[in-house]
GROMACS .gro file of C-alpha atoms in nm:
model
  314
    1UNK     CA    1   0.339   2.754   1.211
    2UNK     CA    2   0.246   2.754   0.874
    3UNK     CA    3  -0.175   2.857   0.816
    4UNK     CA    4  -0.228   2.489   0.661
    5UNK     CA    5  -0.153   2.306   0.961
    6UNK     CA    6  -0.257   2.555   1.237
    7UNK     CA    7  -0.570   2.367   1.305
    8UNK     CA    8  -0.744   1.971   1.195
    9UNK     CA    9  -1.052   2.220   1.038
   10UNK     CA   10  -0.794   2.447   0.871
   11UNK     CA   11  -0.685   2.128   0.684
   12UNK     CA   12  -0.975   1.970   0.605
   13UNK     CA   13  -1.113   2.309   0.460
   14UNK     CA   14  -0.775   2.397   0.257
   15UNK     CA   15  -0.741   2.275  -0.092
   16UNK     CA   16  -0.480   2.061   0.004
   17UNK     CA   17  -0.736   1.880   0.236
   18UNK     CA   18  -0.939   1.849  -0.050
   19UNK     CA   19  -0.672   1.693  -0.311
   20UNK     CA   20  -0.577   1.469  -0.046
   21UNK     CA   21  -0.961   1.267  -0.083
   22UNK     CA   22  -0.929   1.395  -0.467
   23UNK     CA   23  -0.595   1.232  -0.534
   24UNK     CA   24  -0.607   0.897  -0.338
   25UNK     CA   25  -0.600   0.585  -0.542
   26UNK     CA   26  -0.992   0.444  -0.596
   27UNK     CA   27  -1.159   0.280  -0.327
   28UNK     CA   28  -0.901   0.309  -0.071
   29UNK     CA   29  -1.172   0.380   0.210
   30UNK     CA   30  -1.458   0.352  -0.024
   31UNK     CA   31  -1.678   0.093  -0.232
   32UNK     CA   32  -1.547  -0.064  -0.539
   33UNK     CA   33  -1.719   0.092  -0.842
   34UNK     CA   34  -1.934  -0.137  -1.045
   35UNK     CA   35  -1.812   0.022  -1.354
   36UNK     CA   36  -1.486  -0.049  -1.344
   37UNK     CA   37  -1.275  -0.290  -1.593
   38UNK     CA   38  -1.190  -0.587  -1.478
   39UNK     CA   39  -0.872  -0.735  -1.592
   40UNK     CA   40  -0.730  -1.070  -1.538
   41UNK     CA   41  -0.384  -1.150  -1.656
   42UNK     CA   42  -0.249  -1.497  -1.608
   43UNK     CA   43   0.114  -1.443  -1.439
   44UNK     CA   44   0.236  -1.868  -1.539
   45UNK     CA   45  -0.046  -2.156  -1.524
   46UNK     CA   46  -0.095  -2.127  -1.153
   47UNK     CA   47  -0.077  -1.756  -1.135
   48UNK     CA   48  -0.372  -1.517  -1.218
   49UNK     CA   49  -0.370  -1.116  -1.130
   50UNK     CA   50  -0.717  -0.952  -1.094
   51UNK     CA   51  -0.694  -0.616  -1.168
   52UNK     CA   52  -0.961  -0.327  -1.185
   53UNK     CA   53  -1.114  -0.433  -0.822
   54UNK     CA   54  -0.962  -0.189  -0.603
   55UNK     CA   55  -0.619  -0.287  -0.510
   56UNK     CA   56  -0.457  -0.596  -0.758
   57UNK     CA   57  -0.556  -0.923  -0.634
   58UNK     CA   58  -0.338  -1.212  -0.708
   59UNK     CA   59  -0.446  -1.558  -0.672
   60UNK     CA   60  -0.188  -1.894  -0.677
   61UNK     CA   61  -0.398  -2.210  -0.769
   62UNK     CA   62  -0.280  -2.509  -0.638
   63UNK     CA   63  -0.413  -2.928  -0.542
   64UNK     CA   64  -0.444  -2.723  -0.170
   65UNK     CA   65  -0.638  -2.471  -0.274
   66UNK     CA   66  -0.663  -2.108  -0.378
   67UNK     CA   67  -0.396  -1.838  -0.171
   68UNK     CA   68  -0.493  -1.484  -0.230
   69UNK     CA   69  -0.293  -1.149  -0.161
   70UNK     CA   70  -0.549  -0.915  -0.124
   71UNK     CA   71  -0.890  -0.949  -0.203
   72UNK     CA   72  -1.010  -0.615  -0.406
   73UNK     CA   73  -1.232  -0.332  -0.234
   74UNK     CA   74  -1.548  -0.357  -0.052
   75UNK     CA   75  -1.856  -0.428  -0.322
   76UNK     CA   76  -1.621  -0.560  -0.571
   77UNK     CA   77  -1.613  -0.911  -0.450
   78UNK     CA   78  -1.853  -1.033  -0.630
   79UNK     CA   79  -1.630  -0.936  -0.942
   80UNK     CA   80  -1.323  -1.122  -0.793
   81UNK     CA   81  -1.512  -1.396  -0.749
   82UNK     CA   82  -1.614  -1.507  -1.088
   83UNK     CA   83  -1.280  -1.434  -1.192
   84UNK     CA   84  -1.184  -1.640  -0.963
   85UNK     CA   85  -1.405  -1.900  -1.062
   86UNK     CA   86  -1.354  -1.939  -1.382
   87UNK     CA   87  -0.970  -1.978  -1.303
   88UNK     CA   88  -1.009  -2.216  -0.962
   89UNK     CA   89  -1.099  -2.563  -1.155
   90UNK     CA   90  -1.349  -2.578  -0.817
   91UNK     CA   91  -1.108  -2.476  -0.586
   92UNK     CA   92  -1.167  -2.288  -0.278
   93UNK     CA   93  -1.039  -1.960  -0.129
   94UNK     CA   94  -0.828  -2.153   0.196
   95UNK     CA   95  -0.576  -1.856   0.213
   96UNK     CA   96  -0.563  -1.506   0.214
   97UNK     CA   97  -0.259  -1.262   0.301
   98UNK     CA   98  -0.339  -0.876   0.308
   99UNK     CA   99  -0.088  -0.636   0.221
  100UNK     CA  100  -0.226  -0.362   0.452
  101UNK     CA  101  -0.523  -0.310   0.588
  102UNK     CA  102  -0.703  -0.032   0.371
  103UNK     CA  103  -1.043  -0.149   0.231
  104UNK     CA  104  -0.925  -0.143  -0.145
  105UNK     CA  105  -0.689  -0.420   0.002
  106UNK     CA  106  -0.910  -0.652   0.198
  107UNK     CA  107  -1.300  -0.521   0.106
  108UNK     CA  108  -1.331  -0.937   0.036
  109UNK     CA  109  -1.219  -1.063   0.356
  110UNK     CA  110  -1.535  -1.120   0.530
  111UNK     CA  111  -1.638  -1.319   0.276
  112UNK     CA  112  -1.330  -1.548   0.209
  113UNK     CA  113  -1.340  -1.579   0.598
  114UNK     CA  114  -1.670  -1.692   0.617
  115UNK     CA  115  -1.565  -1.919   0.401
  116UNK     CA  116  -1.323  -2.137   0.601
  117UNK     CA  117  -1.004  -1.916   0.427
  118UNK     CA  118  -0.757  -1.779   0.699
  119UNK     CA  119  -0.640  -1.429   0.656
  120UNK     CA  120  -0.306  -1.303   0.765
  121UNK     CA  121  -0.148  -0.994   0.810
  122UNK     CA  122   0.090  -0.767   1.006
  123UNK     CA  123   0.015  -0.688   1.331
  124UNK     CA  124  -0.098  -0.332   1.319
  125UNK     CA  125  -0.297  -0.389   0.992
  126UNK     CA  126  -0.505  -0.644   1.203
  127UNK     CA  127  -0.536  -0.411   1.462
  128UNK     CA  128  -0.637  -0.095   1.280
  129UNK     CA  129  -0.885  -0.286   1.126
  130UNK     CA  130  -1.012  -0.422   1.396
  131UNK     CA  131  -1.102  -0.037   1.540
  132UNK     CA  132  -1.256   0.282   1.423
  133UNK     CA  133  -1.002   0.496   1.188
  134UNK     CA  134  -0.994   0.841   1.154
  135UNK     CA  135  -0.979   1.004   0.797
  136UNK     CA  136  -0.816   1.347   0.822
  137UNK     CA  137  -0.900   1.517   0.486
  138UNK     CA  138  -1.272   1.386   0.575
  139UNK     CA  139  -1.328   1.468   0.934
  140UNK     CA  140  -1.450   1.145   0.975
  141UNK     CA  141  -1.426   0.778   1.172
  142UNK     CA  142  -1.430   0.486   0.908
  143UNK     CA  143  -1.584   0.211   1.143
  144UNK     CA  144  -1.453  -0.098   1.239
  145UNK     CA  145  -1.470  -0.399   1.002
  146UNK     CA  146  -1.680  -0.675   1.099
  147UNK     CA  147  -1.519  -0.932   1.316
  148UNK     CA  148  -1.486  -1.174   1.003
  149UNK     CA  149  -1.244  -0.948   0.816
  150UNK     CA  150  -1.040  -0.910   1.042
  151UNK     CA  151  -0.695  -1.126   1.026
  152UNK     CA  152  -0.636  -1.353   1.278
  153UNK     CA  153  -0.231  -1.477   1.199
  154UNK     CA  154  -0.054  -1.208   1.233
  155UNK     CA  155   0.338  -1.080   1.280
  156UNK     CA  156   0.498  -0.825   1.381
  157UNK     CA  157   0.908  -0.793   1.289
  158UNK     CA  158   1.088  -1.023   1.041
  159UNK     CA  159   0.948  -1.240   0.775
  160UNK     CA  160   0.788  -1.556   0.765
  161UNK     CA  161   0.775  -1.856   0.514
  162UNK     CA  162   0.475  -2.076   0.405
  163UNK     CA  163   0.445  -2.366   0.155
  164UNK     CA  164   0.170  -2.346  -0.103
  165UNK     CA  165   0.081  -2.621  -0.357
  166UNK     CA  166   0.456  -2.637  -0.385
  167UNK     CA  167   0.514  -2.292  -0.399
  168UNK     CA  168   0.751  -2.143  -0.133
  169UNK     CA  169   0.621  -1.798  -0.031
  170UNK     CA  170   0.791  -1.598   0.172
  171UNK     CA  171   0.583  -1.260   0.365
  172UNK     CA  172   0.773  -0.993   0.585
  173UNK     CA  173   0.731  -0.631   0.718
  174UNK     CA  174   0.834  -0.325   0.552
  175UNK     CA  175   0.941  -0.019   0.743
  176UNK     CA  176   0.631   0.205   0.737
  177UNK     CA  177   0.643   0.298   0.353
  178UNK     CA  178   0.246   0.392   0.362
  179UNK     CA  179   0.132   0.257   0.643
  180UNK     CA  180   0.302   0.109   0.987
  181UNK     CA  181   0.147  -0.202   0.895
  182UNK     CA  182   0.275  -0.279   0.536
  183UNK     CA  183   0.405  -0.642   0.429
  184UNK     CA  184   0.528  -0.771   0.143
  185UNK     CA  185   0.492  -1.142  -0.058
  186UNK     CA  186   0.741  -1.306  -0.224
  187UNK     CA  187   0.616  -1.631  -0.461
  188UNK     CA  188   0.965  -1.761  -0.507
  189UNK     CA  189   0.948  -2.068  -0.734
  190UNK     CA  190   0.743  -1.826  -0.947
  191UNK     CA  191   1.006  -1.512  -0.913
  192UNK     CA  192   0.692  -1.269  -0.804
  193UNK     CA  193   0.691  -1.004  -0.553
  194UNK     CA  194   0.378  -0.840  -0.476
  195UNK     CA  195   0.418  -0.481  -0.256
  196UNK     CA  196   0.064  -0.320  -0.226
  197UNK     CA  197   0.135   0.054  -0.214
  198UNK     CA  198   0.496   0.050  -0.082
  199UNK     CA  199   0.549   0.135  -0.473
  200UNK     CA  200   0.316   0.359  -0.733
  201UNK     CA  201   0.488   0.350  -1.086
  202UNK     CA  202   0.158   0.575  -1.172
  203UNK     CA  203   0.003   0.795  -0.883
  204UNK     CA  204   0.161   1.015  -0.677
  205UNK     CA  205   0.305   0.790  -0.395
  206UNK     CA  206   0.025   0.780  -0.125
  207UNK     CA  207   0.222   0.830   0.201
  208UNK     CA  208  -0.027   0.835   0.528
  209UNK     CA  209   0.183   1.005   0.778
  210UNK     CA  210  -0.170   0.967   1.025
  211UNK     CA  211  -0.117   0.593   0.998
  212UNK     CA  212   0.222   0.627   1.064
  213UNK     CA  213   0.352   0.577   0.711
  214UNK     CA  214   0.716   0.829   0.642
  215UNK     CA  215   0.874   0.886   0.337
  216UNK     CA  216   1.232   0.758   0.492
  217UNK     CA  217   1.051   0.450   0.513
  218UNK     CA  218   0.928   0.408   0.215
  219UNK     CA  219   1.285   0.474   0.077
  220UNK     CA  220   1.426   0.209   0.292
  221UNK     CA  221   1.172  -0.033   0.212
  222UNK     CA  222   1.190   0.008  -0.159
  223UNK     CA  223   1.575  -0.057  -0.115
  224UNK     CA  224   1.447  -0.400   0.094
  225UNK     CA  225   1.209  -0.500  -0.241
  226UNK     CA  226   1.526  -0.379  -0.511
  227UNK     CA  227   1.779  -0.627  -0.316
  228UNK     CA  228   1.491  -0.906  -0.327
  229UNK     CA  229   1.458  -1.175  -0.601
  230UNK     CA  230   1.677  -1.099  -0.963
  231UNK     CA  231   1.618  -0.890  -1.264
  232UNK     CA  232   1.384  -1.071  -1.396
  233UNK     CA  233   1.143  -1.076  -1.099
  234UNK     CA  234   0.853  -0.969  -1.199
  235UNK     CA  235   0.656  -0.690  -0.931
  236UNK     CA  236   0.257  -0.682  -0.849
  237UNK     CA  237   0.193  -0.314  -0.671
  238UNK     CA  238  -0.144  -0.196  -0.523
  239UNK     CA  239  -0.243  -0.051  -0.870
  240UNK     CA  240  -0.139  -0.082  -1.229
  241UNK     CA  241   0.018  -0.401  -1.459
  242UNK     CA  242   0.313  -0.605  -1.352
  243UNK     CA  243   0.611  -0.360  -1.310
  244UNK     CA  244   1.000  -0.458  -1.291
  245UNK     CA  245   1.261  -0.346  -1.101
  246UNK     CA  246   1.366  -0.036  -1.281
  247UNK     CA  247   1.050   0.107  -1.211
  248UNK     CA  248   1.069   0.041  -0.865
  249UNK     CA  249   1.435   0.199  -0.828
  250UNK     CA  250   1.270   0.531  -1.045
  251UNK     CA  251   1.062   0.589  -0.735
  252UNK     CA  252   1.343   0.499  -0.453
  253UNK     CA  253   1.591   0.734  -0.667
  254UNK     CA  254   1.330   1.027  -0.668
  255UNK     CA  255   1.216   0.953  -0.323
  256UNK     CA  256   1.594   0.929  -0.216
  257UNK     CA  257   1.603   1.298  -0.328
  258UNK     CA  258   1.333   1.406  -0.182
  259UNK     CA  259   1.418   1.291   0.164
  260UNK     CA  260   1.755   1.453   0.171
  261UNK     CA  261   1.605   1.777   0.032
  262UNK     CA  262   1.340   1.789   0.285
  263UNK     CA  263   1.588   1.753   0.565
  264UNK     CA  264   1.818   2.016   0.459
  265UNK     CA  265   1.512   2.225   0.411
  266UNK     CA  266   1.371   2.124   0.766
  267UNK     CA  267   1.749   2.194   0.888
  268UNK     CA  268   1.701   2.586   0.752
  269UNK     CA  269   1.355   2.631   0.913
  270UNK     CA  270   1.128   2.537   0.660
  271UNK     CA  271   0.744   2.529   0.650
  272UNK     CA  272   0.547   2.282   0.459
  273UNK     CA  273   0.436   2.626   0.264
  274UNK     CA  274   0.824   2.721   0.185
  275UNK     CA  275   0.898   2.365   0.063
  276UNK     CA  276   0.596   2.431  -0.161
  277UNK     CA  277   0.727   2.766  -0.285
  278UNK     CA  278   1.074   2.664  -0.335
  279UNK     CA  279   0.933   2.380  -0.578
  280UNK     CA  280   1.162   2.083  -0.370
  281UNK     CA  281   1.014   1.830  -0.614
  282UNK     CA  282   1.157   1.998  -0.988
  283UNK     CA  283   1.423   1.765  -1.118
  284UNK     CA  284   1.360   1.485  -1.000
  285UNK     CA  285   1.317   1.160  -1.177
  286UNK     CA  286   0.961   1.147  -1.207
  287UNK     CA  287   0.601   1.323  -1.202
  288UNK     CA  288   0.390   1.462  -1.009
  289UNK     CA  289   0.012   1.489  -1.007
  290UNK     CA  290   0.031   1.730  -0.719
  291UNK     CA  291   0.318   1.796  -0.595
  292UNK     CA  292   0.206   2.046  -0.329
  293UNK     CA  293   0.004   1.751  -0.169
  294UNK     CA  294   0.277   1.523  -0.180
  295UNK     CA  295   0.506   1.795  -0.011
  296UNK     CA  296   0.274   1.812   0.244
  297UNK     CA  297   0.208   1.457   0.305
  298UNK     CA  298   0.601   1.409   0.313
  299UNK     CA  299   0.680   1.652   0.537
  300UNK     CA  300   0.405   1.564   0.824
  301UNK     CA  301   0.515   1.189   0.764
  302UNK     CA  302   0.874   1.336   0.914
  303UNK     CA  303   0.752   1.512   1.177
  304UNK     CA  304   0.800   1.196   1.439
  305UNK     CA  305   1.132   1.090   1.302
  306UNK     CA  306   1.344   1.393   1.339
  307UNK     CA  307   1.589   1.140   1.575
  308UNK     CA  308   1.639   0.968   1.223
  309UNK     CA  309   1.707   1.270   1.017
  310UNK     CA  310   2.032   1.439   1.158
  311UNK     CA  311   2.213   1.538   1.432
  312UNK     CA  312   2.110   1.891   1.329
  313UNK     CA  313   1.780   1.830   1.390
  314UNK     CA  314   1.620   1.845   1.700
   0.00000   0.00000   0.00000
């Protein structure tokens, strides 16, 4: 077994345990910084993205209302909110759909809920919010959120449809592209589809294997977003502008690759250390921050779906 994953100290002491927490995207289990930019970009005239909070925020004002999809990370809501403001024409926060559960995702929640907003979510976002999560790379339990944040619709397979100040919006699951409790939201009148962190045209793909997040899923599910809307559609991720399509299909293609390297590797015997030294990212169609990380990340994310890889591997 290879030395980095011989024991849960051995990781959290190795410097990949230590690029994990350096390379994750900011606030993901932390407070939003109160010197970050704020951006707000308006999307049509009932569409505004927040940006610089965490995780994107976008907001759809309508004669109902205002429906959010994600609300930014903890101690940035104050932020969101006089963006939000100054965009609402006094209306209220009645909806809110989270993406995942991660706290640069839903760090406003508690608030909108308290509110009168309901929040809605997959399944297993709810429910890993609603208990104590353990952070690897930090040896540590991230407490559980405070009743209010926690979503109260939730789903579990499929995809569901809602009607917003005439906007039809359509939310279903993805198959465990960084999460297992990953959902996407499709504003089709407006031809938007927001994915959280099922895509990341900038970081290094974030894939948390502990939360049951693979990379096979993530390729599947970016196939799911490419066959959605047109080529025009325009794409909201967790991070970063507006994106289109061929940016999400750069990452599936790569990722694609990646997956069917890894297995052949896995098939020979592999370590996570000899996928590291054989360099089983050059070549591919984009970057890498740190690839060793990623490598690693990948490979534990595969380690309970080997009855998915091949009949070779057992």
């Amino acid at each position: 077994m290879s030395e980095l994953i011989s024991s849960r100290r051995n990781v959290l002491k190795s410097a990949l345990g230590l690029a994990a927490a350096a390379t994750l995207p900011a606030g993901a289990f932390a407070k939003g910084s109160s010197k970050a930019a704020v951006t707000a970009t308006a999307l049509n005239d009932r569409l505004l993205l927040v940006s610089g909070l965490g995780g994107n925020v976008l907001a759809l004002r309508s004669d109902e209302g205002l429906l959010l999809v994600d609300t930014g990370a903890t101690g940035a809501t104050s932020k969101l909110q006089s963006e939000l403001k100054k965009f609402a024409r006094g209306a209220k926060v009645t909806t809110v759909i989270n993406t995942h559960w991660h706290t640069d995702h839903t760090g406003g929640n508690d608030v909108f809920a308290k509110g009168g907003a309901k929040i809605i979510s997959h399944a297993k976002a709810a429910q890993r919010m609603a208990i104590d999560q353990y952070i690897p790379w930090e040896d540590r339990y991230l407490k559980a959120r405070a009743r209010p944040a926690v979503p109260t619709e939730v789903f579990y397979l499929g995809k569901k449809e809602l009607k917003f100040g005439g906007e039809t919006i359509e939310y279903g699951y993805l198959q465990q592209p960084h999460t297992d409790g990953d959902i996407y939201v499709h504003l089709r009148d407006s031809n938007v589809l927001v994915v959280g962190d099922a895509v990341s045209p900038q970081a290094d793909p974030l894939i948390c294997w502990y939360e049951g997040g693979w990379v096979g899923g993530r390729v599947d599910s970016q196939a799911k977003l490419l066959a959605m809307g047109n080529a025009e559609t325009r794409i909201v991720a967790g991070t970063a502008g507006v994106i289109s399509k061929a940016e999400v299909k750069t990452e599936r293609d790569a990722l694609e690759k990646v997956f069917e390297r890894m297995s052949d590797a896995m098939r020979k015997g592999f370590t996570t250390e000899d996928m590291q030294k054989a360099k089983l990212l050059d070549g591919l169609t984009r970057t890498w921050a740190d690839p060793d990380k990623f490598i690693y990340d990948a490979h534990k994310s595969m380690w309970a779906h080997y009855n998915k890889l091949s009949h070779t591997i057992v």
